[in-house]
């Protein structure tokens, strides 16, 4: 795949801000025909640059106002793939990343309150091979570049 050009990056930037934008709306923004925009979007999807579209949910509006970032270290005997797969059974875990360094994973949790967070920590230790956990509460999120890459050259 060749790198996205300036027009592709403009389209990506608009889609990051509004994933429901029509080809017609995008065409006005980037000054191309709707069919040209559609072809570019199809190419970006086929090449894997666009992985999908999804709704962005507000955890607080769904009754989960406490967001925690937790770094976890696993027991040496814990199989990493099995740990990662097991997280799907914990609905409070809404995102995660495998890390280098002192901790193996960083998890983002959306909880109702501190008691629910504590129960998740206990569950991770008892059932999922976690031997150490370091957590921080999210005060608020920043929206710097929600797509993460649209402006890169």
mmCIF file with all atom_site columns, C-alpha atoms in Angstrom:
data_model
loop_
_atom_site.group_PDB
_atom_site.id
_atom_site.type_symbol
_atom_site.label_atom_id
_atom_site.label_alt_id
_atom_site.label_comp_id
_atom_site.label_asym_id
_atom_site.label_entity_id
_atom_site.label_seq_id
_atom_site.pdbx_PDB_ins_code
_atom_site.Cartn_x
_atom_site.Cartn_y
_atom_site.Cartn_z
_atom_site.occupancy
_atom_site.B_iso_or_equiv
_atom_site.pdbx_formal_charge
_atom_site.auth_seq_id
_atom_site.auth_comp_id
_atom_site.auth_asym_id
_atom_site.auth_atom_id
_atom_site.pdbx_PDB_model_num
ATOM 1   C CA . UNK A 1 1   ? 0.000   0.000   0.000  1.00 0.00 ? 1   UNK A CA 1
ATOM 2   C CA . UNK A 1 2   ? 1.264   3.433   -0.859 1.00 0.00 ? 2   UNK A CA 1
ATOM 3   C CA . UNK A 1 3   ? 1.015   6.046   1.847  1.00 0.00 ? 3   UNK A CA 1
ATOM 4   C CA . UNK A 1 4   ? -2.160  8.104   1.877  1.00 0.00 ? 4   UNK A CA 1
ATOM 5   C CA . UNK A 1 5   ? -1.686  11.358  -0.010 1.00 0.00 ? 5   UNK A CA 1
ATOM 6   C CA . UNK A 1 6   ? -2.838  14.817  1.075  1.00 0.00 ? 6   UNK A CA 1
ATOM 7   C CA . UNK A 1 7   ? -6.423  14.270  -0.150 1.00 0.00 ? 7   UNK A CA 1
ATOM 8   C CA . UNK A 1 8   ? -6.646  10.877  1.570  1.00 0.00 ? 8   UNK A CA 1
ATOM 9   C CA . UNK A 1 9   ? -5.454  12.468  4.819  1.00 0.00 ? 9   UNK A CA 1
ATOM 10  C CA . UNK A 1 10  ? -8.070  15.205  4.474  1.00 0.00 ? 10  UNK A CA 1
ATOM 11  C CA . UNK A 1 11  ? -10.780 12.588  3.949  1.00 0.00 ? 11  UNK A CA 1
ATOM 12  C CA . UNK A 1 12  ? -9.492  10.617  6.934  1.00 0.00 ? 12  UNK A CA 1
ATOM 13  C CA . UNK A 1 13  ? -9.511  13.741  9.088  1.00 0.00 ? 13  UNK A CA 1
ATOM 14  C CA . UNK A 1 14  ? -13.153 14.421  8.221  1.00 0.00 ? 14  UNK A CA 1
ATOM 15  C CA . UNK A 1 15  ? -14.136 10.786  8.810  1.00 0.00 ? 15  UNK A CA 1
ATOM 16  C CA . UNK A 1 16  ? -12.439 10.825  12.218 1.00 0.00 ? 16  UNK A CA 1
ATOM 17  C CA . UNK A 1 17  ? -14.536 13.833  13.185 1.00 0.00 ? 17  UNK A CA 1
ATOM 18  C CA . UNK A 1 18  ? -17.718 12.388  11.661 1.00 0.00 ? 18  UNK A CA 1
ATOM 19  C CA . UNK A 1 19  ? -17.641 8.730   10.677 1.00 0.00 ? 19  UNK A CA 1
ATOM 20  C CA . UNK A 1 20  ? -21.197 9.059   9.333  1.00 0.00 ? 20  UNK A CA 1
ATOM 21  C CA . UNK A 1 21  ? -20.307 11.747  6.789  1.00 0.00 ? 21  UNK A CA 1
ATOM 22  C CA . UNK A 1 22  ? -21.681 10.951  3.340  1.00 0.00 ? 22  UNK A CA 1
ATOM 23  C CA . UNK A 1 23  ? -19.533 10.846  0.237  1.00 0.00 ? 23  UNK A CA 1
ATOM 24  C CA . UNK A 1 24  ? -21.386 13.961  -0.902 1.00 0.00 ? 24  UNK A CA 1
ATOM 25  C CA . UNK A 1 25  ? -20.451 15.827  2.303  1.00 0.00 ? 25  UNK A CA 1
ATOM 26  C CA . UNK A 1 26  ? -16.853 14.646  2.069  1.00 0.00 ? 26  UNK A CA 1
ATOM 27  C CA . UNK A 1 27  ? -16.675 15.669  -1.577 1.00 0.00 ? 27  UNK A CA 1
ATOM 28  C CA . UNK A 1 28  ? -17.606 19.248  -0.679 1.00 0.00 ? 28  UNK A CA 1
ATOM 29  C CA . UNK A 1 29  ? -14.948 19.334  2.038  1.00 0.00 ? 29  UNK A CA 1
ATOM 30  C CA . UNK A 1 30  ? -12.086 18.064  -0.132 1.00 0.00 ? 30  UNK A CA 1
ATOM 31  C CA . UNK A 1 31  ? -13.305 19.437  -3.477 1.00 0.00 ? 31  UNK A CA 1
ATOM 32  C CA . UNK A 1 32  ? -13.521 16.118  -5.326 1.00 0.00 ? 32  UNK A CA 1
ATOM 33  C CA . UNK A 1 33  ? -16.485 14.364  -6.897 1.00 0.00 ? 33  UNK A CA 1
ATOM 34  C CA . UNK A 1 34  ? -18.476 12.056  -4.645 1.00 0.00 ? 34  UNK A CA 1
ATOM 35  C CA . UNK A 1 35  ? -17.483 9.083   -6.815 1.00 0.00 ? 35  UNK A CA 1
ATOM 36  C CA . UNK A 1 36  ? -13.769 9.961   -6.448 1.00 0.00 ? 36  UNK A CA 1
ATOM 37  C CA . UNK A 1 37  ? -14.185 10.239  -2.679 1.00 0.00 ? 37  UNK A CA 1
ATOM 38  C CA . UNK A 1 38  ? -16.032 6.904   -2.605 1.00 0.00 ? 38  UNK A CA 1
ATOM 39  C CA . UNK A 1 39  ? -13.221 5.238   -4.549 1.00 0.00 ? 39  UNK A CA 1
ATOM 40  C CA . UNK A 1 40  ? -10.594 6.683   -2.201 1.00 0.00 ? 40  UNK A CA 1
ATOM 41  C CA . UNK A 1 41  ? -12.536 5.524   0.876  1.00 0.00 ? 41  UNK A CA 1
ATOM 42  C CA . UNK A 1 42  ? -12.934 2.033   -0.651 1.00 0.00 ? 42  UNK A CA 1
ATOM 43  C CA . UNK A 1 43  ? -9.178  1.916   -1.262 1.00 0.00 ? 43  UNK A CA 1
ATOM 44  C CA . UNK A 1 44  ? -8.424  3.101   2.297  1.00 0.00 ? 44  UNK A CA 1
ATOM 45  C CA . UNK A 1 45  ? -10.723 0.379   3.674  1.00 0.00 ? 45  UNK A CA 1
ATOM 46  C CA . UNK A 1 46  ? -9.315  -2.344  1.404  1.00 0.00 ? 46  UNK A CA 1
ATOM 47  C CA . UNK A 1 47  ? -5.745  -1.437  2.354  1.00 0.00 ? 47  UNK A CA 1
ATOM 48  C CA . UNK A 1 48  ? -6.548  -1.552  6.076  1.00 0.00 ? 48  UNK A CA 1
ATOM 49  C CA . UNK A 1 49  ? -6.016  2.142   6.782  1.00 0.00 ? 49  UNK A CA 1
ATOM 50  C CA . UNK A 1 50  ? -9.685  2.425   7.790  1.00 0.00 ? 50  UNK A CA 1
ATOM 51  C CA . UNK A 1 51  ? -10.366 -0.521  10.091 1.00 0.00 ? 51  UNK A CA 1
ATOM 52  C CA . UNK A 1 52  ? -14.023 0.209   10.761 1.00 0.00 ? 52  UNK A CA 1
ATOM 53  C CA . UNK A 1 53  ? -16.630 2.623   11.997 1.00 0.00 ? 53  UNK A CA 1
ATOM 54  C CA . UNK A 1 54  ? -18.155 2.658   15.466 1.00 0.00 ? 54  UNK A CA 1
ATOM 55  C CA . UNK A 1 55  ? -20.195 4.725   17.830 1.00 0.00 ? 55  UNK A CA 1
ATOM 56  C CA . UNK A 1 56  ? -18.275 6.631   20.491 1.00 0.00 ? 56  UNK A CA 1
ATOM 57  C CA . UNK A 1 57  ? -20.037 6.086   23.804 1.00 0.00 ? 57  UNK A CA 1
ATOM 58  C CA . UNK A 1 58  ? -20.020 8.239   26.922 1.00 0.00 ? 58  UNK A CA 1
ATOM 59  C CA . UNK A 1 59  ? -19.330 5.913   29.864 1.00 0.00 ? 59  UNK A CA 1
ATOM 60  C CA . UNK A 1 60  ? -20.640 8.442   32.404 1.00 0.00 ? 60  UNK A CA 1
ATOM 61  C CA . UNK A 1 61  ? -23.953 8.733   30.537 1.00 0.00 ? 61  UNK A CA 1
ATOM 62  C CA . UNK A 1 62  ? -24.176 4.940   30.731 1.00 0.00 ? 62  UNK A CA 1
ATOM 63  C CA . UNK A 1 63  ? -23.785 4.981   34.520 1.00 0.00 ? 63  UNK A CA 1
ATOM 64  C CA . UNK A 1 64  ? -20.013 4.402   34.610 1.00 0.00 ? 64  UNK A CA 1
ATOM 65  C CA . UNK A 1 65  ? -18.502 7.766   35.583 1.00 0.00 ? 65  UNK A CA 1
ATOM 66  C CA . UNK A 1 66  ? -15.274 6.387   37.111 1.00 0.00 ? 66  UNK A CA 1
ATOM 67  C CA . UNK A 1 67  ? -12.571 5.771   34.500 1.00 0.00 ? 67  UNK A CA 1
ATOM 68  C CA . UNK A 1 68  ? -9.366  4.132   35.661 1.00 0.00 ? 68  UNK A CA 1
ATOM 69  C CA . UNK A 1 69  ? -6.128  3.384   33.847 1.00 0.00 ? 69  UNK A CA 1
ATOM 70  C CA . UNK A 1 70  ? -4.494  0.299   35.325 1.00 0.00 ? 70  UNK A CA 1
ATOM 71  C CA . UNK A 1 71  ? -1.134  -1.168  34.457 1.00 0.00 ? 71  UNK A CA 1
ATOM 72  C CA . UNK A 1 72  ? -0.927  -4.857  35.277 1.00 0.00 ? 72  UNK A CA 1
ATOM 73  C CA . UNK A 1 73  ? 1.968   -7.265  35.620 1.00 0.00 ? 73  UNK A CA 1
ATOM 74  C CA . UNK A 1 74  ? 1.227   -10.932 35.033 1.00 0.00 ? 74  UNK A CA 1
ATOM 75  C CA . UNK A 1 75  ? 2.595   -14.025 36.713 1.00 0.00 ? 75  UNK A CA 1
ATOM 76  C CA . UNK A 1 76  ? 5.445   -15.462 34.620 1.00 0.00 ? 76  UNK A CA 1
ATOM 77  C CA . UNK A 1 77  ? 3.401   -18.618 34.021 1.00 0.00 ? 77  UNK A CA 1
ATOM 78  C CA . UNK A 1 78  ? 0.412   -16.682 32.651 1.00 0.00 ? 78  UNK A CA 1
ATOM 79  C CA . UNK A 1 79  ? -0.146  -17.167 28.930 1.00 0.00 ? 79  UNK A CA 1
ATOM 80  C CA . UNK A 1 80  ? -0.448  -13.650 27.502 1.00 0.00 ? 80  UNK A CA 1
ATOM 81  C CA . UNK A 1 81  ? -2.885  -14.586 24.713 1.00 0.00 ? 81  UNK A CA 1
ATOM 82  C CA . UNK A 1 82  ? -5.179  -16.309 27.218 1.00 0.00 ? 82  UNK A CA 1
ATOM 83  C CA . UNK A 1 83  ? -5.050  -13.293 29.529 1.00 0.00 ? 83  UNK A CA 1
ATOM 84  C CA . UNK A 1 84  ? -5.922  -10.916 26.680 1.00 0.00 ? 84  UNK A CA 1
ATOM 85  C CA . UNK A 1 85  ? -8.803  -13.153 25.555 1.00 0.00 ? 85  UNK A CA 1
ATOM 86  C CA . UNK A 1 86  ? -10.131 -13.422 29.124 1.00 0.00 ? 86  UNK A CA 1
ATOM 87  C CA . UNK A 1 87  ? -10.607 -9.654  29.328 1.00 0.00 ? 87  UNK A CA 1
ATOM 88  C CA . UNK A 1 88  ? -13.677 -9.939  27.075 1.00 0.00 ? 88  UNK A CA 1
ATOM 89  C CA . UNK A 1 89  ? -15.488 -11.474 30.080 1.00 0.00 ? 89  UNK A CA 1
ATOM 90  C CA . UNK A 1 90  ? -14.965 -8.287  32.121 1.00 0.00 ? 90  UNK A CA 1
ATOM 91  C CA . UNK A 1 91  ? -17.275 -5.640  30.623 1.00 0.00 ? 91  UNK A CA 1
ATOM 92  C CA . UNK A 1 92  ? -15.688 -2.869  32.700 1.00 0.00 ? 92  UNK A CA 1
ATOM 93  C CA . UNK A 1 93  ? -12.463 -3.312  30.681 1.00 0.00 ? 93  UNK A CA 1
ATOM 94  C CA . UNK A 1 94  ? -13.150 -1.104  27.673 1.00 0.00 ? 94  UNK A CA 1
ATOM 95  C CA . UNK A 1 95  ? -9.653  -0.905  26.130 1.00 0.00 ? 95  UNK A CA 1
ATOM 96  C CA . UNK A 1 96  ? -6.184  -2.265  26.630 1.00 0.00 ? 96  UNK A CA 1
ATOM 97  C CA . UNK A 1 97  ? -2.663  -2.381  25.263 1.00 0.00 ? 97  UNK A CA 1
ATOM 98  C CA . UNK A 1 98  ? 0.270   -4.792  25.588 1.00 0.00 ? 98  UNK A CA 1
ATOM 99  C CA . UNK A 1 99  ? 3.304   -2.922  26.914 1.00 0.00 ? 99  UNK A CA 1
ATOM 100 C CA . UNK A 1 100 ? 7.066   -3.129  27.182 1.00 0.00 ? 100 UNK A CA 1
ATOM 101 C CA . UNK A 1 101 ? 8.753   -2.336  30.473 1.00 0.00 ? 101 UNK A CA 1
ATOM 102 C CA . UNK A 1 102 ? 7.814   -3.171  34.053 1.00 0.00 ? 102 UNK A CA 1
ATOM 103 C CA . UNK A 1 103 ? 4.126   -3.842  33.342 1.00 0.00 ? 103 UNK A CA 1
ATOM 104 C CA . UNK A 1 104 ? 2.657   -6.199  30.758 1.00 0.00 ? 104 UNK A CA 1
ATOM 105 C CA . UNK A 1 105 ? -0.647  -4.456  29.944 1.00 0.00 ? 105 UNK A CA 1
ATOM 106 C CA . UNK A 1 106 ? -2.420  -1.157  30.365 1.00 0.00 ? 106 UNK A CA 1
ATOM 107 C CA . UNK A 1 107 ? -6.180  -1.464  30.807 1.00 0.00 ? 107 UNK A CA 1
ATOM 108 C CA . UNK A 1 108 ? -8.841  1.228   30.659 1.00 0.00 ? 108 UNK A CA 1
ATOM 109 C CA . UNK A 1 109 ? -11.766 0.467   32.944 1.00 0.00 ? 109 UNK A CA 1
ATOM 110 C CA . UNK A 1 110 ? -15.160 2.171   33.137 1.00 0.00 ? 110 UNK A CA 1
ATOM 111 C CA . UNK A 1 111 ? -16.748 1.574   36.560 1.00 0.00 ? 111 UNK A CA 1
ATOM 112 C CA . UNK A 1 112 ? -19.829 2.701   38.468 1.00 0.00 ? 112 UNK A CA 1
ATOM 113 C CA . UNK A 1 113 ? -17.812 3.539   41.584 1.00 0.00 ? 113 UNK A CA 1
ATOM 114 C CA . UNK A 1 114 ? -14.717 2.715   43.639 1.00 0.00 ? 114 UNK A CA 1
ATOM 115 C CA . UNK A 1 115 ? -16.315 -0.455  45.043 1.00 0.00 ? 115 UNK A CA 1
ATOM 116 C CA . UNK A 1 116 ? -16.857 -1.857  41.545 1.00 0.00 ? 116 UNK A CA 1
ATOM 117 C CA . UNK A 1 117 ? -13.283 -0.944  40.583 1.00 0.00 ? 117 UNK A CA 1
ATOM 118 C CA . UNK A 1 118 ? -11.995 -2.710  43.702 1.00 0.00 ? 118 UNK A CA 1
ATOM 119 C CA . UNK A 1 119 ? -13.951 -5.853  42.788 1.00 0.00 ? 119 UNK A CA 1
ATOM 120 C CA . UNK A 1 120 ? -12.389 -5.827  39.309 1.00 0.00 ? 120 UNK A CA 1
ATOM 121 C CA . UNK A 1 121 ? -8.906  -5.505  40.803 1.00 0.00 ? 121 UNK A CA 1
ATOM 122 C CA . UNK A 1 122 ? -9.638  -8.456  43.110 1.00 0.00 ? 122 UNK A CA 1
ATOM 123 C CA . UNK A 1 123 ? -10.972 -10.472 40.155 1.00 0.00 ? 123 UNK A CA 1
ATOM 124 C CA . UNK A 1 124 ? -7.899  -9.709  38.035 1.00 0.00 ? 124 UNK A CA 1
ATOM 125 C CA . UNK A 1 125 ? -5.624  -10.885 40.840 1.00 0.00 ? 125 UNK A CA 1
ATOM 126 C CA . UNK A 1 126 ? -7.627  -14.008 41.722 1.00 0.00 ? 126 UNK A CA 1
ATOM 127 C CA . UNK A 1 127 ? -8.678  -15.258 38.288 1.00 0.00 ? 127 UNK A CA 1
ATOM 128 C CA . UNK A 1 128 ? -6.442  -13.732 35.650 1.00 0.00 ? 128 UNK A CA 1
ATOM 129 C CA . UNK A 1 129 ? -2.848  -14.127 36.809 1.00 0.00 ? 129 UNK A CA 1
ATOM 130 C CA . UNK A 1 130 ? -2.219  -10.505 37.800 1.00 0.00 ? 130 UNK A CA 1
ATOM 131 C CA . UNK A 1 131 ? 0.521   -10.135 40.423 1.00 0.00 ? 131 UNK A CA 1
ATOM 132 C CA . UNK A 1 132 ? 0.869   -6.351  40.449 1.00 0.00 ? 132 UNK A CA 1
ATOM 133 C CA . UNK A 1 133 ? -1.403  -3.502  39.491 1.00 0.00 ? 133 UNK A CA 1
ATOM 134 C CA . UNK A 1 134 ? -0.830  0.247   39.404 1.00 0.00 ? 134 UNK A CA 1
ATOM 135 C CA . UNK A 1 135 ? -3.871  2.430   38.777 1.00 0.00 ? 135 UNK A CA 1
ATOM 136 C CA . UNK A 1 136 ? -4.701  6.056   38.195 1.00 0.00 ? 136 UNK A CA 1
ATOM 137 C CA . UNK A 1 137 ? -8.049  7.801   37.923 1.00 0.00 ? 137 UNK A CA 1
ATOM 138 C CA . UNK A 1 138 ? -8.814  9.698   34.714 1.00 0.00 ? 138 UNK A CA 1
ATOM 139 C CA . UNK A 1 139 ? -9.942  13.246  35.473 1.00 0.00 ? 139 UNK A CA 1
ATOM 140 C CA . UNK A 1 140 ? -10.916 14.003  31.868 1.00 0.00 ? 140 UNK A CA 1
ATOM 141 C CA . UNK A 1 141 ? -9.883  12.975  28.382 1.00 0.00 ? 141 UNK A CA 1
ATOM 142 C CA . UNK A 1 142 ? -8.174  15.199  25.848 1.00 0.00 ? 142 UNK A CA 1
ATOM 143 C CA . UNK A 1 143 ? -9.230  15.206  22.215 1.00 0.00 ? 143 UNK A CA 1
ATOM 144 C CA . UNK A 1 144 ? -5.972  16.006  20.504 1.00 0.00 ? 144 UNK A CA 1
ATOM 145 C CA . UNK A 1 145 ? -6.363  13.882  17.361 1.00 0.00 ? 145 UNK A CA 1
ATOM 146 C CA . UNK A 1 146 ? -9.175  11.384  17.856 1.00 0.00 ? 146 UNK A CA 1
ATOM 147 C CA . UNK A 1 147 ? -8.105  9.363   14.825 1.00 0.00 ? 147 UNK A CA 1
ATOM 148 C CA . UNK A 1 148 ? -4.534  9.322   15.924 1.00 0.00 ? 148 UNK A CA 1
ATOM 149 C CA . UNK A 1 149 ? -2.923  9.537   12.499 1.00 0.00 ? 149 UNK A CA 1
ATOM 150 C CA . UNK A 1 150 ? -4.987  11.529  10.024 1.00 0.00 ? 150 UNK A CA 1
ATOM 151 C CA . UNK A 1 151 ? -2.530  14.429  9.877  1.00 0.00 ? 151 UNK A CA 1
ATOM 152 C CA . UNK A 1 152 ? 0.669   12.405  9.439  1.00 0.00 ? 152 UNK A CA 1
ATOM 153 C CA . UNK A 1 153 ? 2.749   12.861  6.297  1.00 0.00 ? 153 UNK A CA 1
#
